[in-house]
XYZ file of C-alpha atoms in Angstrom:
447
model
C 21.046 40.339 16.694
C 17.476 40.978 17.883
C 17.006 41.096 21.662
C 14.527 38.220 21.720
C 17.004 35.960 19.889
C 19.763 36.797 22.392
C 17.402 35.905 25.233
C 16.388 32.680 23.479
C 20.077 31.814 23.002
C 20.757 32.210 26.736
C 17.829 29.960 27.662
C 18.947 27.453 25.012
C 22.426 27.383 26.614
C 20.853 26.627 29.994
C 18.891 23.753 28.433
C 21.959 22.363 26.644
C 24.080 22.606 29.806
C 21.444 20.821 31.883
C 20.674 23.811 34.094
C 17.118 23.544 32.776
C 16.037 19.906 32.662
C 13.444 18.070 30.540
C 9.953 18.671 31.880
C 10.963 21.777 33.872
C 8.490 24.670 33.672
C 9.695 28.088 32.517
C 8.354 31.201 34.293
C 5.167 32.713 32.850
C 6.069 35.170 30.095
C 4.967 38.301 31.981
C 6.846 37.252 35.088
C 9.923 36.508 32.993
C 9.634 39.943 31.349
C 9.410 41.738 34.711
C 12.307 39.767 36.153
C 14.587 40.642 33.234
C 13.344 44.180 32.630
C 12.142 43.564 29.081
C 8.889 44.135 27.253
C 6.245 41.410 27.471
C 6.251 41.227 23.664
C 10.005 40.497 23.693
C 9.495 37.666 26.178
C 6.691 36.299 24.024
C 8.918 36.327 20.932
C 11.796 34.688 22.860
C 9.523 31.876 24.028
C 8.169 31.543 20.502
C 11.717 31.219 19.177
C 12.411 28.423 21.670
C 9.261 26.635 20.509
C 10.393 27.038 16.887
C 13.767 25.491 17.751
C 12.028 22.540 19.353
C 13.525 23.221 22.796
C 10.314 23.933 24.703
C 6.624 23.210 24.358
C 3.696 25.401 25.402
C 0.633 23.758 26.925
C -2.639 25.652 27.257
C -3.464 26.382 30.874
C -0.245 24.787 32.138
C 2.667 26.881 30.862
C 5.878 26.359 28.901
C 8.028 23.283 29.555
C 11.509 22.189 28.507
C 11.302 19.434 25.936
C 13.080 16.138 26.292
C 16.490 15.912 24.671
C 16.343 14.590 21.122
C 19.263 12.236 21.711
C 21.104 10.785 24.637
C 19.940 9.641 28.070
C 18.216 12.823 29.214
C 16.173 13.005 32.383
C 15.956 10.638 35.338
C 15.697 6.896 35.104
C 12.320 5.816 36.371
C 13.299 2.181 36.812
C 16.624 0.445 36.320
C 18.392 1.967 33.260
C 18.738 -0.243 30.228
C 22.143 -1.864 29.735
C 21.562 -3.086 26.177
C 22.465 -1.078 23.093
C 20.281 2.001 22.453
C 17.359 1.663 20.071
C 16.447 4.667 17.921
C 12.717 4.708 17.172
C 12.844 8.291 15.906
C 14.500 7.201 12.658
C 12.264 5.374 10.201
C 14.222 3.947 7.268
C 12.910 0.531 6.168
C 15.404 -2.011 4.888
C 14.505 -5.390 3.426
C 16.558 -8.529 4.128
C 19.153 -9.014 1.400
C 18.525 -5.501 0.112
C 22.112 -4.804 -0.982
C 22.315 -8.114 -2.833
C 19.139 -7.198 -4.717
C 20.384 -3.731 -5.629
C 23.922 -4.571 -6.703
C 23.307 -6.323 -10.069
C 21.637 -3.297 -11.667
C 24.558 -1.067 -10.666
C 27.258 -3.276 -12.173
C 26.635 -2.204 -15.822
C 26.765 1.439 -14.752
C 30.447 1.067 -13.840
C 31.449 0.794 -17.503
C 33.294 4.040 -18.322
C 30.959 5.051 -21.153
C 27.806 4.423 -19.088
C 29.297 6.047 -16.003
C 30.304 9.143 -17.960
C 26.707 9.659 -19.034
C 25.335 8.878 -15.573
C 27.553 11.520 -13.979
C 26.259 14.347 -16.144
C 23.862 16.863 -14.549
C 20.203 15.916 -14.759
C 17.546 18.460 -15.756
C 14.469 18.952 -13.595
C 12.500 16.901 -16.116
C 14.923 13.994 -15.776
C 15.209 11.702 -18.779
C 12.640 10.125 -21.084
C 13.392 6.723 -19.559
C 12.996 8.067 -16.014
C 9.667 9.717 -16.789
C 8.251 6.584 -18.376
C 9.483 4.282 -15.607
C 8.250 6.463 -12.748
C 4.882 7.089 -14.387
C 4.334 3.319 -14.393
C 5.647 2.989 -10.820
C 3.249 5.593 -9.397
C 0.134 4.401 -11.242
C -2.911 3.292 -9.229
C -6.019 1.426 -10.425
C -7.771 4.678 -11.406
C -4.859 7.024 -12.126
C -1.694 7.047 -14.177
C 0.389 10.236 -14.384
C 1.338 11.591 -17.784
C 5.135 11.270 -18.166
C 5.461 14.856 -19.425
C 4.108 16.119 -16.082
C 6.884 14.488 -14.055
C 9.765 16.383 -12.453
C 12.629 15.060 -10.320
C 14.432 16.254 -7.197
C 17.144 14.884 -4.928
C 14.568 13.508 -2.482
C 10.901 13.823 -1.552
C 11.575 16.600 0.975
C 13.048 18.700 -1.815
C 10.011 17.906 -3.933
C 7.760 19.290 -1.174
C 9.934 22.393 -0.890
C 9.916 22.982 -4.640
C 6.149 22.591 -4.895
C 5.484 24.972 -2.006
C 8.085 27.480 -3.193
C 6.396 27.600 -6.584
C 2.940 28.081 -5.071
C 3.300 30.267 -1.993
C 4.906 33.659 -1.579
C 6.587 34.652 1.694
C 3.874 35.473 4.211
C 1.360 33.184 2.528
C -0.788 30.625 4.349
C -0.578 26.862 3.804
C -3.261 24.609 5.271
C -2.014 21.350 6.831
C -3.457 18.579 8.971
C -3.295 19.509 12.664
C -0.559 16.874 13.042
C 1.878 17.052 10.158
C 5.263 15.862 8.894
C 7.821 17.752 11.036
C 10.084 18.705 8.157
C 7.203 20.581 6.537
C 7.355 22.948 9.499
C 11.046 23.480 8.811
C 10.433 23.996 5.084
C 7.701 26.531 5.855
C 10.038 28.422 8.158
C 12.732 28.607 5.501
C 10.244 29.766 2.867
C 8.706 32.333 5.220
C 5.189 30.890 4.958
C 2.678 30.250 7.727
C 1.189 26.830 8.383
C -2.497 26.790 9.310
C -3.624 23.697 11.279
C -6.831 22.136 9.964
C -9.169 19.815 11.830
C -9.061 16.077 11.215
C -11.059 13.074 12.375
C -10.797 9.313 11.980
C -11.336 9.778 8.233
C -8.561 12.306 7.732
C -8.697 15.993 6.853
C -12.172 17.516 7.154
C -13.217 19.452 4.025
C -15.300 21.914 6.069
C -12.160 22.869 8.018
C -10.429 23.735 4.742
C -13.337 25.943 3.715
C -13.527 27.666 7.110
C -9.795 28.431 7.161
C -9.950 29.788 3.623
C -12.862 32.050 4.509
C -10.946 33.423 7.501
C -7.983 34.356 5.274
C -7.190 32.879 1.847
C -5.024 29.777 1.771
C -2.315 29.738 -0.888
C -2.056 25.930 -0.841
C -2.726 22.741 1.117
C -0.163 20.123 2.148
C -1.819 16.782 2.930
C -0.959 13.119 3.534
C -4.152 11.197 2.721
C -2.432 7.782 2.515
C -0.852 6.349 5.697
C -0.628 9.741 7.313
C 2.511 10.304 9.368
C 2.177 10.036 12.400
C -1.398 8.706 12.796
C -1.428 6.107 9.958
C -4.898 7.289 8.854
C -5.788 6.623 5.220
C -8.578 8.776 3.818
C -11.340 6.876 2.048
C -12.560 7.494 -1.476
C -15.692 9.416 -0.481
C -13.725 11.858 1.680
C -11.115 12.277 -1.071
C -13.841 13.237 -3.505
C -15.246 15.730 -0.993
C -11.792 17.254 -0.495
C -11.282 17.473 -4.246
C -14.637 19.212 -4.680
C -13.797 21.657 -1.892
C -10.388 22.646 -3.258
C -11.836 22.882 -6.757
C -14.635 25.207 -5.576
C -12.130 27.374 -3.692
C -9.336 27.027 -6.300
C -6.733 25.980 -3.711
C -3.633 24.147 -5.028
C -2.715 20.924 -3.222
C 0.626 19.285 -2.424
C -0.172 15.618 -1.827
C 2.525 13.595 -0.046
C 2.350 9.899 -0.983
C 5.769 8.811 0.275
C 4.353 5.866 2.283
C 1.677 4.832 -0.226
C 3.845 2.008 -1.581
C 2.954 -0.024 1.525
C -0.657 -0.414 0.368
C -1.706 -3.342 -1.801
C -1.625 -2.188 -5.460
C -5.030 -3.730 -6.133
C -6.527 -1.823 -3.205
C -4.487 1.376 -3.406
C -6.544 4.539 -3.121
C -6.243 6.904 -6.049
C -4.489 10.175 -5.202
C -6.351 13.470 -5.020
C -4.763 14.128 -8.407
C -7.245 11.648 -9.870
C -10.111 13.928 -8.773
C -8.493 17.385 -9.043
C -5.666 17.017 -11.602
C -5.540 20.743 -12.387
C -4.702 21.598 -8.752
C -2.814 18.645 -7.256
C 0.977 18.264 -7.037
C 1.844 14.658 -6.113
C 5.055 14.026 -4.137
C 6.712 10.617 -3.931
C 10.208 9.132 -4.074
C 12.529 6.163 -3.795
C 13.940 6.639 -0.283
C 11.397 4.458 1.519
C 10.877 2.031 -1.348
C 14.604 1.493 -1.956
C 17.174 3.102 0.371
C 17.754 6.569 1.838
C 21.348 6.829 0.656
C 20.694 6.717 -3.095
C 17.327 8.213 -3.909
C 15.284 10.594 -6.005
C 12.136 12.600 -5.359
C 9.211 12.682 -7.776
C 6.746 15.460 -8.525
C 3.669 15.023 -10.690
C 2.366 18.512 -11.388
C -0.610 19.995 -13.244
C 0.135 20.431 -16.932
C 0.073 24.236 -16.792
C 2.534 24.350 -13.867
C 5.392 22.214 -15.176
C 7.685 25.130 -16.028
C 6.930 27.072 -12.831
C 7.768 24.100 -10.617
C 10.808 23.201 -12.732
C 12.079 26.750 -12.210
C 11.671 26.328 -8.443
C 13.603 23.042 -8.582
C 16.472 24.678 -10.448
C 16.589 27.849 -8.356
C 16.492 25.883 -5.107
C 19.335 23.598 -6.187
C 17.024 20.628 -5.704
C 17.665 18.761 -8.951
C 18.067 14.980 -8.780
C 21.440 13.348 -9.346
C 21.543 11.646 -12.717
C 23.330 8.625 -11.252
C 20.440 8.087 -8.838
C 17.923 8.474 -11.656
C 19.753 5.969 -13.851
C 20.002 3.485 -10.988
C 16.324 3.978 -10.140
C 15.247 3.347 -13.732
C 17.219 0.099 -13.781
C 15.805 -1.050 -10.434
C 12.261 -0.295 -11.585
C 12.783 -1.963 -14.925
C 14.310 -5.223 -13.657
C 11.711 -5.704 -10.920
C 14.039 -4.917 -7.986
C 11.801 -2.154 -6.645
C 8.761 -4.413 -6.836
C 10.579 -7.149 -4.897
C 11.816 -4.683 -2.275
C 8.334 -3.249 -1.830
C 6.814 -6.717 -1.361
C 9.433 -7.547 1.266
C 8.858 -4.278 3.101
C 5.109 -4.803 3.196
C 5.683 -8.133 4.916
C 8.234 -6.565 7.244
C 5.895 -3.732 8.248
C 3.116 -6.205 9.021
C 5.479 -8.268 11.192
C 6.572 -5.183 13.139
C 2.994 -4.035 13.635
C 2.225 -7.448 15.112
C 4.926 -6.808 17.728
C 3.254 -3.495 18.561
C -0.081 -5.272 18.994
C 1.480 -7.873 21.282
C 3.565 -5.597 23.520
C 1.273 -2.570 23.703
C -1.992 -4.437 24.081
C -4.395 -2.519 26.285
C -2.889 0.884 25.486
C -4.393 3.477 23.141
C -2.266 3.009 20.021
C -3.382 4.311 16.636
C -1.786 2.441 13.770
C -2.427 0.663 10.511
C -1.176 -2.921 10.050
C 0.515 -1.750 6.832
C 2.399 1.194 8.352
C 5.939 1.562 9.677
C 4.901 3.786 12.580
C 2.430 3.945 15.458
C 0.885 6.853 17.391
C 0.730 6.121 21.119
C -1.708 8.173 23.202
C -0.115 7.990 26.636
C -2.206 7.339 29.742
C -2.362 9.976 32.486
C -0.379 11.219 34.301
C 2.287 10.837 31.636
C 3.249 13.858 29.522
C 4.838 13.248 26.149
C 8.091 15.027 26.916
C 8.498 13.436 30.330
C 7.914 10.007 28.798
C 10.377 10.754 25.988
C 13.015 11.594 28.595
C 12.224 8.431 30.560
C 12.429 6.313 27.404
C 15.793 7.893 26.532
C 17.083 7.053 30.016
C 16.299 3.423 29.179
C 18.048 3.530 25.827
C 15.023 4.030 23.579
C 14.552 7.187 21.482
C 10.980 8.071 20.503
C 9.482 11.230 19.006
C 7.178 13.324 21.225
C 3.900 14.478 19.739
C 5.028 18.091 19.904
C 7.265 17.442 16.880
C 4.154 16.990 14.725
C 1.975 19.749 16.180
C 1.400 22.909 14.169
C -0.397 24.859 16.888
C 1.910 24.818 19.972
C -1.133 25.430 22.174
C -2.586 22.048 21.201
C -0.006 19.560 22.402
C -1.107 15.908 22.525
C 0.308 13.666 25.228
C 1.370 11.182 22.571
C 4.543 9.836 20.998
C 5.294 8.431 17.584
C 7.074 5.106 17.385
C 9.155 4.612 14.253
C 9.222 0.872 13.600
C 11.375 0.597 10.498
C 15.002 1.220 11.443
C 15.690 -1.064 14.419
C 16.451 -4.756 13.941
C 13.417 -6.864 14.814
C 14.906 -8.281 18.070
C 15.885 -4.763 19.172
C 12.439 -3.451 18.306
C 10.752 -6.190 20.317
C 12.981 -5.468 23.307
C 12.369 -1.717 23.032
C 8.590 -2.127 22.912
C 8.737 -4.209 26.079
C 10.872 -1.567 27.793
C 8.478 1.220 26.803
C 5.455 -0.702 28.050
C 7.181 -1.302 31.405
C 8.109 2.381 31.741
C 4.491 3.447 31.199
C 3.153 0.879 33.661
C 5.683 1.944 36.312
C 4.499 5.531 36.059
C 6.437 8.813 36.204
C 6.839 8.680 39.968
C 8.807 5.417 40.035
C 12.594 5.536 40.374
């Protein structure tokens, strides 16, 4: 094992054992190197490995700090600890009332032996004719409808992202992403051996000039973007900016992986067309059933440029990312009988109700959100740091995600947290929001 990994393992053990606590500052890298008799470059790589594992966070001008524990009551209680059941606001799986009762009828016919036999056969990357037709209709927007023969299927949307990037980017390649991005994309990039390049954003989303500047510095192999209800900020890019982005990637010939997993929460009549409507020869659209339906029985969708169908299908097969045929068959039935449409309508109402709770309990704080979204981005007031607040929230039985989870450049760490609103029961969510507001008002110095 490399020396820097052994050093990182020892520090990780100290963090796990509680010898290094959330918010504690590690020695400067050069001082650490001198103390342990190692090269400064080895210390730098060890600290970088700890950042990659999500155990520490580096802050420009301040140093490297131990992150809050992802689960459990880490850190000190800042007021009286919560006695109610824990509330996990890291998870974000929406569930509509009566969801199982809605889903069950379509599954009943699939239990016939002849139907079940067919449904348990392996599914090709291209799925079935019925699946392609049904999903093409499901994903259509007012100005765009994907051609069924450009659809591919994976086990979930994360696998669809991985397959698209694997087909586009060689190890060592550069992928442009928004400066705050979906955390699992960082993990996918690490597994594929590609480098993520953070790109500047503003209130309108990704800035096209940032894409061009990054590409001039060193060619980008692809972009990964979330222009609709961006996770974690909830920003939705307007039509004019989408056209500008499409023109930029077309001029530079940069392929795009467009993640639309949360787009179902927008009103169909007002839904923004994907970038694929403006740059169809470059854009790979990712979507799926997990958020629309349920995370336990799902499928991921990929709409790819016509000339790339076989290349992406090969990546799906080689990665072992093919969809289960049972899930595809169930999805086709749920789309066809209107179950998905009813679930989506219920979840739109549910998201709006939960956002109203955020508005009520976090009034006066800097919270970025969209009334249609299932998450909120909370910019914490000074002197709070994101990791210290995450630890304090955990001590009160509420799990939130620190902003460092979404940051691509570890030197640019926002003092913000993401609140996942979908998974907790509404009464638990309301209680948790009140607890979080009280913790912030009490301040980090209050016991």
